[in-house]
PDB file of C-alpha atoms in Angstrom:
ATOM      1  CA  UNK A  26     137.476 133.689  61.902  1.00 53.00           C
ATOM      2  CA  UNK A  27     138.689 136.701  63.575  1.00 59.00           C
ATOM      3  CA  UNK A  28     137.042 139.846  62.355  1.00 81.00           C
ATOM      4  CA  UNK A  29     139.408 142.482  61.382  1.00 90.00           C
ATOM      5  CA  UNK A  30     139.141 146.374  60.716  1.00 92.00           C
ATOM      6  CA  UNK A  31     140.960 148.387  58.304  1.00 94.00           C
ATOM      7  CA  UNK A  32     140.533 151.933  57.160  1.00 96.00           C
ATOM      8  CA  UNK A  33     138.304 152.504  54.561  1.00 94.00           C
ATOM      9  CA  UNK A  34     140.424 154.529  52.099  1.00 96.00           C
ATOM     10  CA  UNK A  35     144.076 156.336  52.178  1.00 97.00           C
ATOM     11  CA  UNK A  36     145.629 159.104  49.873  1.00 97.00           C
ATOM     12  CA  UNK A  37     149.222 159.576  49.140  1.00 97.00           C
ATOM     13  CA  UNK A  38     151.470 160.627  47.012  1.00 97.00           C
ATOM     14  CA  UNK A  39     154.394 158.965  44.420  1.00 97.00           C
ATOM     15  CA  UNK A  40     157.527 157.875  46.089  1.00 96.00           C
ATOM     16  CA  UNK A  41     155.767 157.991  49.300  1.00 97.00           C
ATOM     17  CA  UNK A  42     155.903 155.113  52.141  1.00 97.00           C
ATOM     18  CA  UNK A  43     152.222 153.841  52.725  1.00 98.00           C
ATOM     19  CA  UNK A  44     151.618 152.267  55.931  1.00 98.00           C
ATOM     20  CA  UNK A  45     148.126 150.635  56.327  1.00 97.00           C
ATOM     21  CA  UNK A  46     147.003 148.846  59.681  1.00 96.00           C
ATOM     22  CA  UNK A  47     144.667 146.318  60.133  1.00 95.00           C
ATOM     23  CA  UNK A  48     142.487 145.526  63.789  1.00 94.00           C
ATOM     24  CA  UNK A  49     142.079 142.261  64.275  1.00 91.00           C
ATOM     25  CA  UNK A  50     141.862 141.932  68.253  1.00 90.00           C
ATOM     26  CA  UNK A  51     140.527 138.661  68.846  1.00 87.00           C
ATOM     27  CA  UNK A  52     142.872 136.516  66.274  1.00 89.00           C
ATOM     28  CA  UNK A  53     143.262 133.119  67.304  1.00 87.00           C
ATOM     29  CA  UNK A  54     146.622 131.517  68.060  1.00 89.00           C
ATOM     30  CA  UNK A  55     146.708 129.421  64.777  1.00 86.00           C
ATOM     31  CA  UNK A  56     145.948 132.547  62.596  1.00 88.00           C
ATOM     32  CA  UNK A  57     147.986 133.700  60.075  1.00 90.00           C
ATOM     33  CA  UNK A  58     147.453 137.615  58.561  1.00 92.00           C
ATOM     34  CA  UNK A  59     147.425 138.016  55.217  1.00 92.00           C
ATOM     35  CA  UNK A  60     147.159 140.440  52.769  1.00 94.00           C
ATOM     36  CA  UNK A  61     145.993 140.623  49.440  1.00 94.00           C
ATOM     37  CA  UNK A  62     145.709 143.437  46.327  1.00 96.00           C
ATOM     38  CA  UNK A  63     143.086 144.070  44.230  1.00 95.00           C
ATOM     39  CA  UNK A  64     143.003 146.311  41.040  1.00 92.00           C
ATOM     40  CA  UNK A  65     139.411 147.188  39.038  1.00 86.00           C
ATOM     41  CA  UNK A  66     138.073 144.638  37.254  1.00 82.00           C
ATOM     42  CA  UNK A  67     140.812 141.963  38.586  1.00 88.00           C
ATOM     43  CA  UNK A  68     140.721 139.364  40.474  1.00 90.00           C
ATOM     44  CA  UNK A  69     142.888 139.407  44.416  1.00 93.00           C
ATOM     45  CA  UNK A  70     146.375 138.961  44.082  1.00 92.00           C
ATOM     46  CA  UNK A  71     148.273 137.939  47.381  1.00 91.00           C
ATOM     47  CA  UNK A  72     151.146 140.154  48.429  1.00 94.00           C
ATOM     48  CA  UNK A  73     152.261 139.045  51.755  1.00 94.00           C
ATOM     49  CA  UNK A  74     151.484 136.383  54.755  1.00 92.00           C
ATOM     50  CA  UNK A  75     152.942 136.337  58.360  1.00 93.00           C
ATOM     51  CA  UNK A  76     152.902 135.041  62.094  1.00 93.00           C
ATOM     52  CA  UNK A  77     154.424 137.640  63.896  1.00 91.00           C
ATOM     53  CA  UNK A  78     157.237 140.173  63.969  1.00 91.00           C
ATOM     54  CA  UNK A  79     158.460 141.025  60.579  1.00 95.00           C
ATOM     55  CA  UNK A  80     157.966 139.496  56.955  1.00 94.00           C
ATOM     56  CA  UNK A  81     159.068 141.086  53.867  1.00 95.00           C
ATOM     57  CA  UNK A  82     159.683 140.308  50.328  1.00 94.00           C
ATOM     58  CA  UNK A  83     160.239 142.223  47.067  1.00 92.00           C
ATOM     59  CA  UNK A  84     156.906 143.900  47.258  1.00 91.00           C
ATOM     60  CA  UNK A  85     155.775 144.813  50.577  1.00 96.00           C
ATOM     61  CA  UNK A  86     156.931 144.594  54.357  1.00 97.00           C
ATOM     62  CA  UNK A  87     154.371 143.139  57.211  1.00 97.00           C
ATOM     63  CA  UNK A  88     155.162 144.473  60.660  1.00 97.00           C
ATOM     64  CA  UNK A  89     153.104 142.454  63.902  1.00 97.00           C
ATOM     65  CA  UNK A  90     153.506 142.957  66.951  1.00 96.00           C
ATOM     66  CA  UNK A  91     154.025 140.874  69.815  1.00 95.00           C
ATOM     67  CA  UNK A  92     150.417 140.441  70.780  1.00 94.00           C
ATOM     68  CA  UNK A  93     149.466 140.100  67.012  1.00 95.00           C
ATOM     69  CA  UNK A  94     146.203 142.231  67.804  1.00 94.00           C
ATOM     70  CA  UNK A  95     147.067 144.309  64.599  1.00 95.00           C
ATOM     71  CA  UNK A  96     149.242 144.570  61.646  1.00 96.00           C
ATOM     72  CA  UNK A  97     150.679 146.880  59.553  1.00 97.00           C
ATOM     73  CA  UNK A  98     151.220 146.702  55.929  1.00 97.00           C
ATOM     74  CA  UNK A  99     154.098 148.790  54.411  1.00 98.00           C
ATOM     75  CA  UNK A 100     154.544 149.749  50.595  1.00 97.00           C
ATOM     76  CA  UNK A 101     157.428 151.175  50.265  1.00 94.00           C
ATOM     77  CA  UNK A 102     157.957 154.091  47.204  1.00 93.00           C
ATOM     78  CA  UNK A 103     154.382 153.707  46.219  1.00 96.00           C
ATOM     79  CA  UNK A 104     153.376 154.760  42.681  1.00 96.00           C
ATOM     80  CA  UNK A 105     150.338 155.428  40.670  1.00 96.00           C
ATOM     81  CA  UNK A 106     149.617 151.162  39.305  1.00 95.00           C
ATOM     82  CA  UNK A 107     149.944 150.883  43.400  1.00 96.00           C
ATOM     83  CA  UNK A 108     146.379 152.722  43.984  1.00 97.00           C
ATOM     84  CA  UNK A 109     144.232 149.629  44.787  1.00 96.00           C
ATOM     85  CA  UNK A 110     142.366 147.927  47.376  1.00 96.00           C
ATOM     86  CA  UNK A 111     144.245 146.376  50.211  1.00 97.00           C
ATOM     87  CA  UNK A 112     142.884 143.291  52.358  1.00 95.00           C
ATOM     88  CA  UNK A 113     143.702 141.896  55.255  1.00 94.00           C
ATOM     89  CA  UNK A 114     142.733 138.541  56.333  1.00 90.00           C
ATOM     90  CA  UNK A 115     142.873 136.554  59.273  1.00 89.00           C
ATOM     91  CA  UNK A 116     142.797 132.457  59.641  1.00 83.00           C
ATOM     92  CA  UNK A 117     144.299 129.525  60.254  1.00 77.00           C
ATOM     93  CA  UNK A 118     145.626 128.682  56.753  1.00 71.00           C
ATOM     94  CA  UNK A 119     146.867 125.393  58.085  1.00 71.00           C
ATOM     95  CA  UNK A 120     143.295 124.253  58.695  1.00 71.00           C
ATOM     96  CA  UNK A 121     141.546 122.128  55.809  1.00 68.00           C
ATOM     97  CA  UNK A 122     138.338 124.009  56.285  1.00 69.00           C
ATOM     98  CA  UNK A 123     140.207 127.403  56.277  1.00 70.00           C
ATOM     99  CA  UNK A 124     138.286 129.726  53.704  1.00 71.00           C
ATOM    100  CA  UNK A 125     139.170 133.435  53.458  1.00 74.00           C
ATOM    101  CA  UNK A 126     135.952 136.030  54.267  1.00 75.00           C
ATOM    102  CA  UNK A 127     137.276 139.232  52.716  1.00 80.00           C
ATOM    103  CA  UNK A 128     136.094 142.320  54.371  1.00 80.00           C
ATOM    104  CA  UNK A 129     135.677 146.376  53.043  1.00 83.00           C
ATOM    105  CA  UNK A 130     139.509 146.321  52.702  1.00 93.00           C
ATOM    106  CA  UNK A 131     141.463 149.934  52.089  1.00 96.00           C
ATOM    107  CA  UNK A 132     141.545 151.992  48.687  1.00 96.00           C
ATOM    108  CA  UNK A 133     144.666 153.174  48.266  1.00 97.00           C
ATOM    109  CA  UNK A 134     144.855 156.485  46.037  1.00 97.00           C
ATOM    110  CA  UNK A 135     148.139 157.451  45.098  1.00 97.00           C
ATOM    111  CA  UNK A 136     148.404 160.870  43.219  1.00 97.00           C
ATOM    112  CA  UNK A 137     151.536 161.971  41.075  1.00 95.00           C
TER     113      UNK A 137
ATOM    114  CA  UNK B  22     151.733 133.389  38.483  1.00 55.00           C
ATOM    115  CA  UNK B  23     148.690 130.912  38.942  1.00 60.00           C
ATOM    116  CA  UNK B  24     146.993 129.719  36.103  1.00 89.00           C
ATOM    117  CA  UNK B  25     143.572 130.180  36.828  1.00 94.00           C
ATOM    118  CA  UNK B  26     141.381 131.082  33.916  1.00 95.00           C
ATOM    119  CA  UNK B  27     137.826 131.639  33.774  1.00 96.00           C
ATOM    120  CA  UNK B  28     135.529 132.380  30.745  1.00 96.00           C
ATOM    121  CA  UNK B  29     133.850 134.449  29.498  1.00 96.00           C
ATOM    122  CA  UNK B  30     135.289 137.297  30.279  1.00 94.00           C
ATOM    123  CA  UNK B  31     132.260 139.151  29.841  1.00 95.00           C
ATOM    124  CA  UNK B  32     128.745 138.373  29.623  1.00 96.00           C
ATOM    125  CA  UNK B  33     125.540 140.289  28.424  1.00 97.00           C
ATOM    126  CA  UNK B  34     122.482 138.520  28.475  1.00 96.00           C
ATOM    127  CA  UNK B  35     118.806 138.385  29.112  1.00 96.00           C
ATOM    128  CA  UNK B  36     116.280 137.414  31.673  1.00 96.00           C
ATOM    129  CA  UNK B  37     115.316 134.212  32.046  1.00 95.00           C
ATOM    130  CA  UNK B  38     118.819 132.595  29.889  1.00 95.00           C
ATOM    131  CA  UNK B  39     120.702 129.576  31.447  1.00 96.00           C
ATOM    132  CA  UNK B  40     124.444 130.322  31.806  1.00 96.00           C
ATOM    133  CA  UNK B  41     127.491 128.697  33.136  1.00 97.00           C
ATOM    134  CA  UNK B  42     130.312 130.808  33.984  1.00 97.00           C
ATOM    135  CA  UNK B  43     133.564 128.351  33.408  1.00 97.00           C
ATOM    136  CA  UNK B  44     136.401 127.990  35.805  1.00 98.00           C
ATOM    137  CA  UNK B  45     139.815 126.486  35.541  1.00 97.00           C
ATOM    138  CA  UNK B  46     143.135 125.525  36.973  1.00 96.00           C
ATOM    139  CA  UNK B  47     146.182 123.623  35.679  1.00 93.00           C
ATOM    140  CA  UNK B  48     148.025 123.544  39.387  1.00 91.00           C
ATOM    141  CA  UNK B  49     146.123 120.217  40.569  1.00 91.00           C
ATOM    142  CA  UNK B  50     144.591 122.467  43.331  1.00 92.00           C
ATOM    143  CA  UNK B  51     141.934 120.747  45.504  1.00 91.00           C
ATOM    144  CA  UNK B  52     140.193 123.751  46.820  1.00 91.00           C
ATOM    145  CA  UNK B  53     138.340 126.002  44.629  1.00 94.00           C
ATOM    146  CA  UNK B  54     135.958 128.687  45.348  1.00 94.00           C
ATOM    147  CA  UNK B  55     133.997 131.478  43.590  1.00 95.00           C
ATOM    148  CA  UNK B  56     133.034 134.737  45.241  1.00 94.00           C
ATOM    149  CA  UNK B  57     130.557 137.995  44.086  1.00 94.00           C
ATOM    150  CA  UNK B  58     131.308 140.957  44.012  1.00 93.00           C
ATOM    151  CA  UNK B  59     129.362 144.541  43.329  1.00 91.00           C
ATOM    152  CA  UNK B  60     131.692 147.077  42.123  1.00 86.00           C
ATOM    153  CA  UNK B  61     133.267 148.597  44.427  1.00 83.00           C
ATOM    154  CA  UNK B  62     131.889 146.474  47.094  1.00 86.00           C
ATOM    155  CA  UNK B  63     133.238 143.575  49.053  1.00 86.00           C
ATOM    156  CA  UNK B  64     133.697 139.519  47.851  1.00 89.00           C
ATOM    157  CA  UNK B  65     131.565 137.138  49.342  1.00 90.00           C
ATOM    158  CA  UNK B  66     132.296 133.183  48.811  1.00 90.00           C
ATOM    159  CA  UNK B  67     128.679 132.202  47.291  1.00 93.00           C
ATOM    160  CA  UNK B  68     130.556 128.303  46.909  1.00 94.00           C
ATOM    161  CA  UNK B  69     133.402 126.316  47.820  1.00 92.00           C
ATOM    162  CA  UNK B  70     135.307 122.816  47.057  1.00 93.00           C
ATOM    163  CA  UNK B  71     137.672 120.640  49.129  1.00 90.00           C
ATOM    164  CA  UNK B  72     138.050 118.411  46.022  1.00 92.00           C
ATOM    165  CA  UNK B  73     136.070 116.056  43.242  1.00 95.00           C
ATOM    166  CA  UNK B  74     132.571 115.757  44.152  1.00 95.00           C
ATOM    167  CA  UNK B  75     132.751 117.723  46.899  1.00 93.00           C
ATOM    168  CA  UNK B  76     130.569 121.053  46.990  1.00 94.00           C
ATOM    169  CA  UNK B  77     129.330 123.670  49.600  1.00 92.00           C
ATOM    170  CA  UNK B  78     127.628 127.136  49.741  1.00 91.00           C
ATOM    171  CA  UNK B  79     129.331 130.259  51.192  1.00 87.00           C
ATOM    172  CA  UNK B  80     128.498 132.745  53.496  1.00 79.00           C
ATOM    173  CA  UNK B  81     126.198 134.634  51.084  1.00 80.00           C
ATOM    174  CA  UNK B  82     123.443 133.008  49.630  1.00 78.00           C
ATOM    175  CA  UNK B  83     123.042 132.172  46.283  1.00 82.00           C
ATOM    176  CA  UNK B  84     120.725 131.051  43.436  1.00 89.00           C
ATOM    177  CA  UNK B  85     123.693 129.508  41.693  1.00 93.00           C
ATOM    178  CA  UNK B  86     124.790 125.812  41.621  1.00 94.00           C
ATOM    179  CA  UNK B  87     128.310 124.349  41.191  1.00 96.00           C
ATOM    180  CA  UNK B  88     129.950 120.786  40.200  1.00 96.00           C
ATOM    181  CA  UNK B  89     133.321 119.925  40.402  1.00 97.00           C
ATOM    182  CA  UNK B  90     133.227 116.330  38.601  1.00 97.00           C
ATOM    183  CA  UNK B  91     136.915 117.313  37.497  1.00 96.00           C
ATOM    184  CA  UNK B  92     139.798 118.421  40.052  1.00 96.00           C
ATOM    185  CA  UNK B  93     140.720 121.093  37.659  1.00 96.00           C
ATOM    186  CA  UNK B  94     136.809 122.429  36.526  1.00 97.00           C
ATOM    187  CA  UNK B  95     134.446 123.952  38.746  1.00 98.00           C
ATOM    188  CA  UNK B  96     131.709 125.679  36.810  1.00 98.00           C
ATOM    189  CA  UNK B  97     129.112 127.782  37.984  1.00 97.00           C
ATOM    190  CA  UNK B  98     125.790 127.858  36.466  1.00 96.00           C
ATOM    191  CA  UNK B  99     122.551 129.912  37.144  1.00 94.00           C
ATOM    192  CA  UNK B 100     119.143 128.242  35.760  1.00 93.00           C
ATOM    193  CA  UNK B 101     117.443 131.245  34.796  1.00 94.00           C
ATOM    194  CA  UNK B 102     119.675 134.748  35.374  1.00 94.00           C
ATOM    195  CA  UNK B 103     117.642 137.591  36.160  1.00 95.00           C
ATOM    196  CA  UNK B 104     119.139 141.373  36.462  1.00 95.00           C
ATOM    197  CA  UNK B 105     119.752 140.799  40.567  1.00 93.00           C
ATOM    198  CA  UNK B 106     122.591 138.417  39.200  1.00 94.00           C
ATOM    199  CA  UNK B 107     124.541 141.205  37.346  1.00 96.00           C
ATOM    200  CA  UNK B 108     127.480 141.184  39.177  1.00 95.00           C
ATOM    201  CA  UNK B 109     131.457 140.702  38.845  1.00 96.00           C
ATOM    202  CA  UNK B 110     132.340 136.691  39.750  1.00 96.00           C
ATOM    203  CA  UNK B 111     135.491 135.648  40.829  1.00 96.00           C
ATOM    204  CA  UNK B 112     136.907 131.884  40.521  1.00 96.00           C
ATOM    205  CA  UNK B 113     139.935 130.994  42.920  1.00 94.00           C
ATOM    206  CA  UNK B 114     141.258 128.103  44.144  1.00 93.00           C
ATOM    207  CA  UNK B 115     144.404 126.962  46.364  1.00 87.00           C
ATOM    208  CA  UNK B 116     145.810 123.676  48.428  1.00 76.00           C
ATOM    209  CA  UNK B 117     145.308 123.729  52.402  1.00 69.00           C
ATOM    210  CA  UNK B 118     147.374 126.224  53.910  1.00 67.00           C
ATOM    211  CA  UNK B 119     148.052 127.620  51.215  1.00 68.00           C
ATOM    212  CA  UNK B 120     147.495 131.055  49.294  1.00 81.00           C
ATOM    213  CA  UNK B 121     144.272 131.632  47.118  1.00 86.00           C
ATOM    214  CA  UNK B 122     144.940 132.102  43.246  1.00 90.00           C
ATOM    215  CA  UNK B 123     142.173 133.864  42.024  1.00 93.00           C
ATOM    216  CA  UNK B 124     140.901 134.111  37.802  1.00 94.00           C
ATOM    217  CA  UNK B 125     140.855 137.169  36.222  1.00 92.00           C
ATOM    218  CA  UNK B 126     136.746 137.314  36.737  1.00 94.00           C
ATOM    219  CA  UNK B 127     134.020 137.166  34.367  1.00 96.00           C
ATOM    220  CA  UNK B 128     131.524 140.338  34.656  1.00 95.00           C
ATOM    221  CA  UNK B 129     127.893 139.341  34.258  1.00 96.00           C
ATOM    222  CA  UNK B 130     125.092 141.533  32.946  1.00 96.00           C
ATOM    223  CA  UNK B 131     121.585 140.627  33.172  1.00 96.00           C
ATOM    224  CA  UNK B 132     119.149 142.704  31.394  1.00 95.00           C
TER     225      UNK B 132
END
């Protein structure tokens, strides 16, 4: 699995767009990124999965570029409930023996 | 929303006790997993499941055991918990290629 490095925490502020980018230089060509949110005391909840280029739904945009040897994560309008951790992951989801490793991930703060 | 539930939620006990930390999922998944995790520190998969009857450790090793004689039950039990074991455990599971659902956790206490 391609190893991937993240910040280890951000600060911002409500209303604020949060960009957080992810390393992952040696992804393989069947990896997908994808990123997960975690609160205190819960359990990961999965926000958003792509290839490459641009993905976004109603909570978050993913922006990769063309050699997919990073990734940004964009919250737009954060608020407080958004201060969390944020993972990114990297595999090949289509592979039966794909199992996620979780790394440090970022802990987002946002302050009023 | 998945529905992934684990019980307890959370668990005090003693040295020495046999527990089983209960996991389950009413989407027909096949894979199921359970990670650890210290707060504020990172998951690790301590056990995994492609299906029924099929078990494996994880990257980080562990003096639990699992069974998965059910596709929808994958318990985890430790023989005798000591306070090294105190920890937060997370229950997931998912079908290949797809997304990981995880539970809602069950925090563990060993004193």
């Amino acid at each position: 699995l391609a190893k991937t490095t993240q910040p280890i925490s951000m600060d911002s502020y409500e209303g604020q767009e949060v960009n957080i980018t992810c390393s992952h230089n040696n992804i393989a060509t069947n990896d997908y990124i994808t990123w997960y949110q975690q609160f205190p005391s819960q359990g990961p909840r999965f926000i958003i999965q792509g290839y490459k280029t641009k993905v976004t739904n109603e909570v978050a945009s993913l922006f990769i570029p063309a050699d997919r040897k990073s990734s940004t994560l964009s919250l737009p309008r954060v608020s407080l409930s958004d201060t969390a951790v944020y993972y990114c992951l990297v595999g090949d989801t289509q592979d039966s023996s794909y199992k996620l490793i979780f790394g440090s991930g970022t802990r987002l703060l946002v302050r009023p | 929303e998945a529905d992934i539930y684990q019980t307890p939620r959370y668990l005090v006990i003693g040295t020495g006790k046999k527990i089983t930390l209960e996991c389950s999922q009413t989407m027909g998944h096949d894979k199921m997993y359970w990670y650890q995790q210290d707060p504020g520190m990172e998951l690790h998969l301590i056990h995994y499941s492609y299906g029924v009857n099929s078990t494996e450790k994880g990257d980080l090793s562990s003096e639990s055991t699992v069974s998965r004689i059910r596709t929808e039950h994958f318990p985890l039990t430790l023989e005798s918990a000591r306070p090294s074991h105190t920890s937060q455990y997370l229950c997931a599971s998912s079908v290949p290629g797809d997304t990981q659902y995880f539970g809602p956790g069950t925090r563990l206490t060993v004193l």
